[in-house]
Short mmCIF file of C-alpha atoms in Angstrom, two decimals:
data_model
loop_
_atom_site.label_atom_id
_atom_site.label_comp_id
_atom_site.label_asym_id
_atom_site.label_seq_id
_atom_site.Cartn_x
_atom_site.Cartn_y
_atom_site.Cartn_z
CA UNK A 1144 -51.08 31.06 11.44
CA UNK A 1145 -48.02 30.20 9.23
CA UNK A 1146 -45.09 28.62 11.18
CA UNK A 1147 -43.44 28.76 7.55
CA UNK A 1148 -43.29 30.30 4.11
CA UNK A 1149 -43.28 29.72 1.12
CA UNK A 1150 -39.75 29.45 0.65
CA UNK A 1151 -38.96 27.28 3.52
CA UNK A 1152 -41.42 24.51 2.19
CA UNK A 1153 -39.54 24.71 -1.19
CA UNK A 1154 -36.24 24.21 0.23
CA UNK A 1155 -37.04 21.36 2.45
CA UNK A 1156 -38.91 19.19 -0.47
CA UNK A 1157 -36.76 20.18 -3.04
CA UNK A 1158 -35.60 17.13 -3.99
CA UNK A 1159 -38.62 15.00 -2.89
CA UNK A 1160 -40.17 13.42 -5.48
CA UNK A 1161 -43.43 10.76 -4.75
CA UNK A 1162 -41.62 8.10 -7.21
CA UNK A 1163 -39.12 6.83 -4.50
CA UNK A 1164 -36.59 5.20 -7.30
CA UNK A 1165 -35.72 8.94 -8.46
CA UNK A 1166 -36.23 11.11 -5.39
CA UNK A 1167 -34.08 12.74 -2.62
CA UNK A 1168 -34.78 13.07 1.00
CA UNK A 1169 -35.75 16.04 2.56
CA UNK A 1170 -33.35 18.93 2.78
CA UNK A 1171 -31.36 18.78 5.79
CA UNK A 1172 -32.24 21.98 6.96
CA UNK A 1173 -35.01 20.56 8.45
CA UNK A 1174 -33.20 18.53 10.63
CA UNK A 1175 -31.48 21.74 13.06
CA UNK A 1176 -33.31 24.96 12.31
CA UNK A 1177 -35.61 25.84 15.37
CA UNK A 1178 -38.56 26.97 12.67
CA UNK A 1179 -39.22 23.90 11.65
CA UNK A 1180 -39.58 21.96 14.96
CA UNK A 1181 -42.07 25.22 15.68
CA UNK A 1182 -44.11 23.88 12.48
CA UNK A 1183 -43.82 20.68 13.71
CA UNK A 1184 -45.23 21.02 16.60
CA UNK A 1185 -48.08 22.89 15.63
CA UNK A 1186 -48.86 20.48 12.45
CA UNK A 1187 -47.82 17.22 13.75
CA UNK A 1188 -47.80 16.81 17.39
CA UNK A 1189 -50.63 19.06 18.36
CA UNK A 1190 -52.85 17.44 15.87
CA UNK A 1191 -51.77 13.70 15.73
CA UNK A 1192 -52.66 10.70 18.16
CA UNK A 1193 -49.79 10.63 20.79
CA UNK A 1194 -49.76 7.26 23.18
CA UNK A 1195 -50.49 7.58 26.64
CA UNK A 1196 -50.25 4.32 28.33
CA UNK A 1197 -51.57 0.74 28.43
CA UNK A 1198 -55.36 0.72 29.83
CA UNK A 1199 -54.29 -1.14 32.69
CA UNK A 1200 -53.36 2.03 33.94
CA UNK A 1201 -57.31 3.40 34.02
CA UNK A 1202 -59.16 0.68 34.62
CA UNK A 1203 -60.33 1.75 37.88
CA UNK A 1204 -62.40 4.53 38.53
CA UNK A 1205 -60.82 7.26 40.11
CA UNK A 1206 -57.30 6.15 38.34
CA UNK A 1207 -55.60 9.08 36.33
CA UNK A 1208 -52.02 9.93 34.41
CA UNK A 1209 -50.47 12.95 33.41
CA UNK A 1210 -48.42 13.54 30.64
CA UNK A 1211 -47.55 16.65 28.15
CA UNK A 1212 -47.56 16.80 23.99
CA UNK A 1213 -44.76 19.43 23.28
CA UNK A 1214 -45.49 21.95 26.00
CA UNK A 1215 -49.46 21.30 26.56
CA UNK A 1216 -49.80 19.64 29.78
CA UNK A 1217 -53.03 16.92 29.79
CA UNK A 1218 -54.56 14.17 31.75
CA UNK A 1219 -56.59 11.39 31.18
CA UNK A 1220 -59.09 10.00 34.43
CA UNK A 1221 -61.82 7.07 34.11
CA UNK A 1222 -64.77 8.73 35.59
CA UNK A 1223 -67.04 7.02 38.16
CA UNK A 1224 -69.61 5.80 35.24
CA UNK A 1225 -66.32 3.96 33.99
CA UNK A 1226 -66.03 6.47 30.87
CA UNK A 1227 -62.55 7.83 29.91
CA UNK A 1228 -62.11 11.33 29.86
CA UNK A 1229 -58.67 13.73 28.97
CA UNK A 1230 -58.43 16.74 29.83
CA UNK A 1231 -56.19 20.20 29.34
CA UNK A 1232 -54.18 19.80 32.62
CA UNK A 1233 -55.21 23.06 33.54
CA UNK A 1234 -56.82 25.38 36.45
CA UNK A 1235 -59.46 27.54 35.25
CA UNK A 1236 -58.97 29.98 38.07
CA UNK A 1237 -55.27 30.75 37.87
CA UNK A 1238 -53.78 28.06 35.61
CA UNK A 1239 -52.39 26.21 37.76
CA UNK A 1240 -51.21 22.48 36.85
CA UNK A 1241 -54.02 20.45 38.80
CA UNK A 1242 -52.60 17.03 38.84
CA UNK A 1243 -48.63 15.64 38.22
CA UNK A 1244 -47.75 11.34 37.24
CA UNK A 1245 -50.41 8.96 38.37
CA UNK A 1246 -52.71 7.87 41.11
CA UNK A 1247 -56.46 7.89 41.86
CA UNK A 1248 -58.81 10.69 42.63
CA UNK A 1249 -61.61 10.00 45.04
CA UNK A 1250 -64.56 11.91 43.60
CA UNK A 1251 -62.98 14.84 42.94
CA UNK A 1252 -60.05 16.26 40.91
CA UNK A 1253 -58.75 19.43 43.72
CA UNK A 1254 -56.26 22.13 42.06
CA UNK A 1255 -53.75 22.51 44.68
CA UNK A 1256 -53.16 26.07 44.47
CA UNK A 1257 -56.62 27.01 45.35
CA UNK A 1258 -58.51 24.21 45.79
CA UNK A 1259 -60.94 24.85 43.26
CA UNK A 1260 -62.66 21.21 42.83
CA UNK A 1261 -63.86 19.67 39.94
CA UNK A 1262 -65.64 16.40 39.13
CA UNK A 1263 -64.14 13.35 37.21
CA UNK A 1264 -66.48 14.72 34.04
CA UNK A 1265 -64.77 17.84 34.10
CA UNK A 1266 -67.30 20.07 35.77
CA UNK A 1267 -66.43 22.83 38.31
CA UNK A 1268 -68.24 21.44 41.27
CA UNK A 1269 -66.55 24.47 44.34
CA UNK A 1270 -64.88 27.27 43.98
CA UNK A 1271 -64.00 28.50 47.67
CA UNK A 1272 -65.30 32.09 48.50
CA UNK A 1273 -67.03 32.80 45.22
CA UNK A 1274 -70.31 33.51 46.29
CA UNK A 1275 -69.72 36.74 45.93
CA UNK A 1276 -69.19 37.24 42.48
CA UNK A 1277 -71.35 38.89 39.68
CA UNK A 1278 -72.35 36.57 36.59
CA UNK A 1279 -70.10 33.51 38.49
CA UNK A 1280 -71.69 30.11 36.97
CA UNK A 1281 -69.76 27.27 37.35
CA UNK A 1282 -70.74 25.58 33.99
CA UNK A 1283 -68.10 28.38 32.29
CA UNK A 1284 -65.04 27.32 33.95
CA UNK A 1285 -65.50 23.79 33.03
CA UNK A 1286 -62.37 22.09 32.24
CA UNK A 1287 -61.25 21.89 28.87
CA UNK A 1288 -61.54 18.07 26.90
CA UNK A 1289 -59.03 16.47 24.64
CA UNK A 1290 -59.68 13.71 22.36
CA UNK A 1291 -58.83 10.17 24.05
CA UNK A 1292 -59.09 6.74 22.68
CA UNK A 1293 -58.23 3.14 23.02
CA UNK A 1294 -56.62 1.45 20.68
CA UNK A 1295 -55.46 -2.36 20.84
CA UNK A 1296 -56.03 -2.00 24.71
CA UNK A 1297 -53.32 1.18 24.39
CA UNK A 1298 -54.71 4.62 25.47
CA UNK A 1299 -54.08 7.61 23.00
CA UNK A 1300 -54.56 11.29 23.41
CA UNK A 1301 -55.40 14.31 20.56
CA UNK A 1302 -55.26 17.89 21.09
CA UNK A 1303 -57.46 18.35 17.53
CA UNK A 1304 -60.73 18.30 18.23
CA UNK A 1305 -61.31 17.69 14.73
CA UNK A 1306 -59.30 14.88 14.23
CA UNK A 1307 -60.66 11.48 13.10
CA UNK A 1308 -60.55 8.21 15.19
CA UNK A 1309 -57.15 6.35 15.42
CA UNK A 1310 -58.74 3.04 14.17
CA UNK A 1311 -60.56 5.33 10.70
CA UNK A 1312 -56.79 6.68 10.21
CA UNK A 1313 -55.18 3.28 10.31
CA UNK A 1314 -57.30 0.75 8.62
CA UNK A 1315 -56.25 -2.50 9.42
CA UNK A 1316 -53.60 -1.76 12.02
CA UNK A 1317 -55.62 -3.06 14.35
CA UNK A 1318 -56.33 -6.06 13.05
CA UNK A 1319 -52.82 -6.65 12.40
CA UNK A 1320 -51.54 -5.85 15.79
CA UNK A 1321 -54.24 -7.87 17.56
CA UNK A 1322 -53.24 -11.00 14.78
CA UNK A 1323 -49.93 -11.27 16.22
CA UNK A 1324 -50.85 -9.50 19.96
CA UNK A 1325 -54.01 -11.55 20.60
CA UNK A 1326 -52.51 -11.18 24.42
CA UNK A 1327 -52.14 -7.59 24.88
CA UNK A 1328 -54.88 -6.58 26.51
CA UNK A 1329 -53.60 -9.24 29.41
CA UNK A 1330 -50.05 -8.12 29.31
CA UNK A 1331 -48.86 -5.07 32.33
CA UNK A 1332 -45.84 -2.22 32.38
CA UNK A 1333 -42.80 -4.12 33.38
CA UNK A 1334 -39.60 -1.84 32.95
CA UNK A 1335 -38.86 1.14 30.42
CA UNK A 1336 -35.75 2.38 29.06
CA UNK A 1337 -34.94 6.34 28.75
CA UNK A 1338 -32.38 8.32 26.41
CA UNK A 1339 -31.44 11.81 25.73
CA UNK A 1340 -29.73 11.91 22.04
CA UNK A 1341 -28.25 14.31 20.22
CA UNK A 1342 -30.05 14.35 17.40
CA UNK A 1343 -33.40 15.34 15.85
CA UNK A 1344 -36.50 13.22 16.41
CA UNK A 1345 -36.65 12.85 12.14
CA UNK A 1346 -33.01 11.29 11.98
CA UNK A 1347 -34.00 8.86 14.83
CA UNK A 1348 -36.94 7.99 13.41
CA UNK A 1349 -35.18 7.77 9.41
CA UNK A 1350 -33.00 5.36 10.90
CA UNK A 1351 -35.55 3.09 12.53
CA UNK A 1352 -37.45 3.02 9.10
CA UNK A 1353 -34.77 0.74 7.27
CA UNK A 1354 -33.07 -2.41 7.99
CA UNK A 1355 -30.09 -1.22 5.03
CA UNK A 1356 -27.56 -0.40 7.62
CA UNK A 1357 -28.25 -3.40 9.72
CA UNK A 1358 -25.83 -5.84 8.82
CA UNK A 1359 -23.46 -3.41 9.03
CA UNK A 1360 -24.46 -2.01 12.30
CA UNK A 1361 -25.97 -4.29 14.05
CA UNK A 1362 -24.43 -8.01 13.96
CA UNK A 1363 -26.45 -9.50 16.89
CA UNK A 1364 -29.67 -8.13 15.36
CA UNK A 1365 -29.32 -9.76 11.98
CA UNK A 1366 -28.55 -13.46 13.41
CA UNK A 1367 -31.59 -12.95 15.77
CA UNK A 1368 -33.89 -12.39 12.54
CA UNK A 1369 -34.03 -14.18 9.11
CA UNK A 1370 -32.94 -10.98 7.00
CA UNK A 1371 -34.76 -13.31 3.66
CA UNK A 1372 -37.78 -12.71 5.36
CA UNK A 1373 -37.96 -8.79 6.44
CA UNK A 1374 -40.28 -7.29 4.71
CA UNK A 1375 -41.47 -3.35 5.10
CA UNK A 1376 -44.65 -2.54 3.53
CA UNK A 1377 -45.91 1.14 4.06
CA UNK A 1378 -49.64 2.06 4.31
CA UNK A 1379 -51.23 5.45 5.13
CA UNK A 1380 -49.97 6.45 8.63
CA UNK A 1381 -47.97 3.43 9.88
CA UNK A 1382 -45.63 1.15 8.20
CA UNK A 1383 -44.95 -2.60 8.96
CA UNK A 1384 -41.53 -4.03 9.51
CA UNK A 1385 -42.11 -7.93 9.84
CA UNK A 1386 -39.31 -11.05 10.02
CA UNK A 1387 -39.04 -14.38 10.96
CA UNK A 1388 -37.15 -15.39 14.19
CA UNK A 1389 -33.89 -17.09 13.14
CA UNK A 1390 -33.58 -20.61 12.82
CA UNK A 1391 -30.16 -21.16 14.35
CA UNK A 1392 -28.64 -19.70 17.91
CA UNK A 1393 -28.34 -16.10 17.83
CA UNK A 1394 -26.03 -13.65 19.60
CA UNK A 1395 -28.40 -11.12 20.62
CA UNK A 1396 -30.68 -13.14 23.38
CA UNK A 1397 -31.69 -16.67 23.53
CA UNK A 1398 -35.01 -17.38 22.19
CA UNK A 1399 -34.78 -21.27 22.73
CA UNK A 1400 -38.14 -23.01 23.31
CA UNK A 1401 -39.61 -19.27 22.34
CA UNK A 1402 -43.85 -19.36 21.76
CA UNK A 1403 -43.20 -16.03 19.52
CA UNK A 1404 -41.52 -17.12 16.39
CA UNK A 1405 -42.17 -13.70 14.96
CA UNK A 1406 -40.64 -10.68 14.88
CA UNK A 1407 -43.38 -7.80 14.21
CA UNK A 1408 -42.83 -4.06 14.26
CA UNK A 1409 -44.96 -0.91 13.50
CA UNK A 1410 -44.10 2.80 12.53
CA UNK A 1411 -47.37 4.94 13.58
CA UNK A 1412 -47.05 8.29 12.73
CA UNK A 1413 -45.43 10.81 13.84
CA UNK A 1414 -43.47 9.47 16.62
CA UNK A 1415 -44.50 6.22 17.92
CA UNK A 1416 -43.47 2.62 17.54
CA UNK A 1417 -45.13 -0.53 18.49
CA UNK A 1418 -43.11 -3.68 18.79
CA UNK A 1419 -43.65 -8.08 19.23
CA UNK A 1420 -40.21 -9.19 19.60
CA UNK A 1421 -39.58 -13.32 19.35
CA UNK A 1422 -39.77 -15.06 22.97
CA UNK A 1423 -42.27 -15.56 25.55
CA UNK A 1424 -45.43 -13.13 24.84
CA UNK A 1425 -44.44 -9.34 25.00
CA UNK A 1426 -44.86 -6.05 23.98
CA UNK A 1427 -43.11 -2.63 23.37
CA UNK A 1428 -43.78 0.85 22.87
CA UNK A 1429 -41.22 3.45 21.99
CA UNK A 1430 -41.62 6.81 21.64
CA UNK A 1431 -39.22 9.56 20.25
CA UNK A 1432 -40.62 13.02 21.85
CA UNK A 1433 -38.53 16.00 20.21
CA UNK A 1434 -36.61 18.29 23.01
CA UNK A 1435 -35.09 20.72 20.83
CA UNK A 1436 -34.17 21.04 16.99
CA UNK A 1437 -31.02 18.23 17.55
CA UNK A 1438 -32.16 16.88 21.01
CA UNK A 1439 -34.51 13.81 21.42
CA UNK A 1440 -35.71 12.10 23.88
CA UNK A 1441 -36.82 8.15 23.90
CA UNK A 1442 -38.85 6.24 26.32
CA UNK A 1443 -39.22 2.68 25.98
CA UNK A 1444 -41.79 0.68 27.45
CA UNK A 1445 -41.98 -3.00 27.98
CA UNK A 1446 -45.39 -5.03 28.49
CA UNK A 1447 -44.63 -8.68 29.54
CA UNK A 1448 -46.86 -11.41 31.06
CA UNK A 1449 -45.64 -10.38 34.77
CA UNK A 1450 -44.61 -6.97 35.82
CA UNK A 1451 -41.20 -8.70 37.24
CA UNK A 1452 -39.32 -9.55 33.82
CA UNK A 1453 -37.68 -13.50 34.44
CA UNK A 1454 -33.84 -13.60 33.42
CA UNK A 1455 -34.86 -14.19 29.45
CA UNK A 1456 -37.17 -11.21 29.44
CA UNK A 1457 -33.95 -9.13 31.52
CA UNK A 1458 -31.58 -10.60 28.89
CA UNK A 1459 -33.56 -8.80 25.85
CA UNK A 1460 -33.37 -5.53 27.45
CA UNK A 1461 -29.87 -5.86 28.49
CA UNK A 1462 -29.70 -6.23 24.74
CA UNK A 1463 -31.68 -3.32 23.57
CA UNK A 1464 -30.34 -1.34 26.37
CA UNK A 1465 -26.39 -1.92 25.84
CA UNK A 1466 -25.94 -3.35 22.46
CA UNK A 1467 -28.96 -2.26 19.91
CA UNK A 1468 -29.34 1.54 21.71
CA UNK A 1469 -25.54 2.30 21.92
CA UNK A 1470 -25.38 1.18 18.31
CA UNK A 1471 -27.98 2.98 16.81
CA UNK A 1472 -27.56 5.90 18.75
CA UNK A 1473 -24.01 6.43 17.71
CA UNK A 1474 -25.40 6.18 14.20
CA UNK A 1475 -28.28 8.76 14.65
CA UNK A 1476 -25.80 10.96 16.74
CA UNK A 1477 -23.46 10.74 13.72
CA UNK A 1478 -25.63 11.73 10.80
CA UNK A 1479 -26.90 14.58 13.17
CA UNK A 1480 -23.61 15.99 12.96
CA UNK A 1481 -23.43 15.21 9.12
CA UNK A 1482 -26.29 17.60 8.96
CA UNK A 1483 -24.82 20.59 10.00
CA UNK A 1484 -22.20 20.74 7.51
CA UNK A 1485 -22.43 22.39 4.05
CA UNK A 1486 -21.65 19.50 2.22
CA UNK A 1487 -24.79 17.68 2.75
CA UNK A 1488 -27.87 18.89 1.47
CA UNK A 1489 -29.96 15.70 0.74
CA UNK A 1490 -29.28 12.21 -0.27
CA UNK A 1491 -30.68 9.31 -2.60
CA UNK A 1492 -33.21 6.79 -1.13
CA UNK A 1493 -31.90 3.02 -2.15
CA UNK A 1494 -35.09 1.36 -2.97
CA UNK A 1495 -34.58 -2.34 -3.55
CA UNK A 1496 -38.16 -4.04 -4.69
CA UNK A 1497 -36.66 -7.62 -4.46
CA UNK A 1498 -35.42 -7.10 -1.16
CA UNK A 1499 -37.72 -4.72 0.84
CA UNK A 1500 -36.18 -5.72 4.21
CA UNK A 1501 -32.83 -3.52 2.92
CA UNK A 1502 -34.76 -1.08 0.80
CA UNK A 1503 -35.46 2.65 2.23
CA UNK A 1504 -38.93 3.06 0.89
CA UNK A 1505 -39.92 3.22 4.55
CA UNK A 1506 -38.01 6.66 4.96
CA UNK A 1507 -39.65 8.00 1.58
CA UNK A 1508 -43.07 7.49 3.08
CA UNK A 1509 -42.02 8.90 6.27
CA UNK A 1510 -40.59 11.99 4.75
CA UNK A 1511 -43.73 12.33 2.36
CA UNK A 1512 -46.16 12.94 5.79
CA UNK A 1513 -43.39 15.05 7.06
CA UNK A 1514 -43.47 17.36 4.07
CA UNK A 1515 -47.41 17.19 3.60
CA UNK A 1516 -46.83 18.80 7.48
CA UNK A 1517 -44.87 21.43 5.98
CA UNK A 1518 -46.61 22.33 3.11
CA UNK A 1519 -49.75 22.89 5.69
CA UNK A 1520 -47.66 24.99 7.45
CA UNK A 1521 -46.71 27.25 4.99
CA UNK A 1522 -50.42 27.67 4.32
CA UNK A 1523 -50.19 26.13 0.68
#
């Protein structure tokens, strides 16, 4: 089913053009009318590999989490032969939710409307009083699977059955990640941050994908870095955003005596960013999960070698949470409401080959998987 025409599709890649140095962005009509967050949700998030949570979460049998990809409610459980499972989070019998957050089943998943039961592997194992029933078999009311993977010791979830593996979409991301994460699988959840912004999940997103505005914008950022030494390089579905720590005191948080001298970041698409900050070993995930056509909401999760953060660890997300946040989300916030008026249609990427830490080639790429969405959903 279309989610847009012809017309729409036209309109928002207008000005696009695959050569970065002479194209536009999209149009920013994209950016607040409700249809296209419909098409987005149908073409992107419901067919695109959305993180879940670190494995540490289902190691043990039993151990589930729930979650929900832009209205479709799922699990994931580790069944008792140790295999990972997702599921629709779903009753067969009345539709019920059958599970909320995280915990650990015993043998059985129980829906607690009607207790229907059902086994870790899905299969209707009681359904009270049904004996009765003509043509009942328990084998059609199975519940329903969803695609579920790890990757890098992370745990992802697709609603497309057809989709390919993460690690076939992304090449060498894993080898990348695990190159400067050798740790990761050892790391555990040790705080996250939450935001509600005003602004669409694409501006958020187009502002993380360039390091232009940063000495502008963010002072403390560029004396924690070596800004000679950022470099984005785009691939298929991800991009890379890499630095070197800085070599003098910073303002931002003290990484004296740090064993990370790096500072490595990934763009995964649609929505999902994967971070190695400089310091003792760590690791971040941040997520930008649309709410409505200017409303988007960010969780940010921090991995550290204890699941009590020691004052350093505290002092980097007193940073990101009161400095870097408030300053890039008065920037997003800003060019959301830039949007809405007529005088902005689209604007010029500055591409910059001899300096790709300030160049915007990252937000081309983005926008060129956004519009490749668009132009599926306008059936063309």
């Amino acid at each position: 089913m279309k989610t847009l025409t012809s017309e729409d599709y036209q309109r928002a890649s207008s000005g696009y053009d695959p050569v970065p140095e002479r194209s536009y962005s999209i149009d920013s009509e994209s950016y607040s009318d409700p249809k296209f967050l419909k098409a987005e949700q149908c073409e992107v998030f419901h067919k695109t590999w959305q993180f879940l949570c670190h494995e540490e979460k289902l190691r043990e049998p039993g151990s589930y989490i729930a979650d929900e990809i832009q209205g479709q409610g799922i699990f994931a459980v580790r069944d008792a032969k140790g295999e990972l499972r997702a599921f629709y989070n779903v009753c067969k019998h009345r539709a019920h939710e059958l599970v909320k957050g995280e915990g650990k089943f015993t043998t059985v998943i129980t829906c607690p409307y009607h207790a229907w039961a059902y086994g870790l592997d899905g299969q209707l194992r009681t359904a009270r009083h049904s004996d009765g029933l003509e043509g009942f078999e328990k084998s059609d009311f199975c519940l329903t699977p969803v695609r579920i993977e790890t990757f890098c010791s992370l745990v992802f979830v697709n609603l497309d059955p057809d989709a390919s593996s993460l690690a076939e979409q992304t090449q060498d991301l894993a080898e990348e990640i695990t190159g400067y994460a050798p740790d990761i699988a050892s790391l555990t959840f040790a705080h996250r941050l939450t935001y509600k912004i005003k602004a669409n999940w694409k501006t958020v997103i187009d502002n993380f994908l360039e390091c232009y505005h940063c000495s502008i914008a963010h002072k403390d950022f560029v004396s924690l870095v070596e800004m000679d030494t950022y470099k984005i390089t785009t691939h298929g579905i991800y991009s890379s955003h890499m630095a070197k720590a800085g070599r003098r005191e910073n303002t931002a948080f003290t990484i004296r005596n740090a064993s990370l001298t790096d500072h490595a970041v990934w763009y995964l698409w649609p929505n999902i960013t994967l971070l190695r900050y400089p310091g003792r070993s760590n690791f971040m995930v941040w997520r930008f999960i649309p709410v409505g056509p200017e409303e988007t909401y960010e969780i940010f999760d921090f991995f550290f070698e204890d699941d009590q953060p020691n004052d350093t660890e505290k002092d980097i997300i007193r940073y990101i949470d009161e400095i870097l946040q408030v300053e890039d989300i008065n920037l997003v916030e800003s060019v959301q409401r830039g949007m809405r008026t007529p005088a902005f249609q689209h604007g010029r990427y500055v591409i910059d080959k001899n300096e790709p830490g300030l160049s915007e080639h990252g937000v081309h790429h983005f926008h060129g998987l956004v519009l490749d969405a668009y132009r599926r959903a306008a059936g063309q």
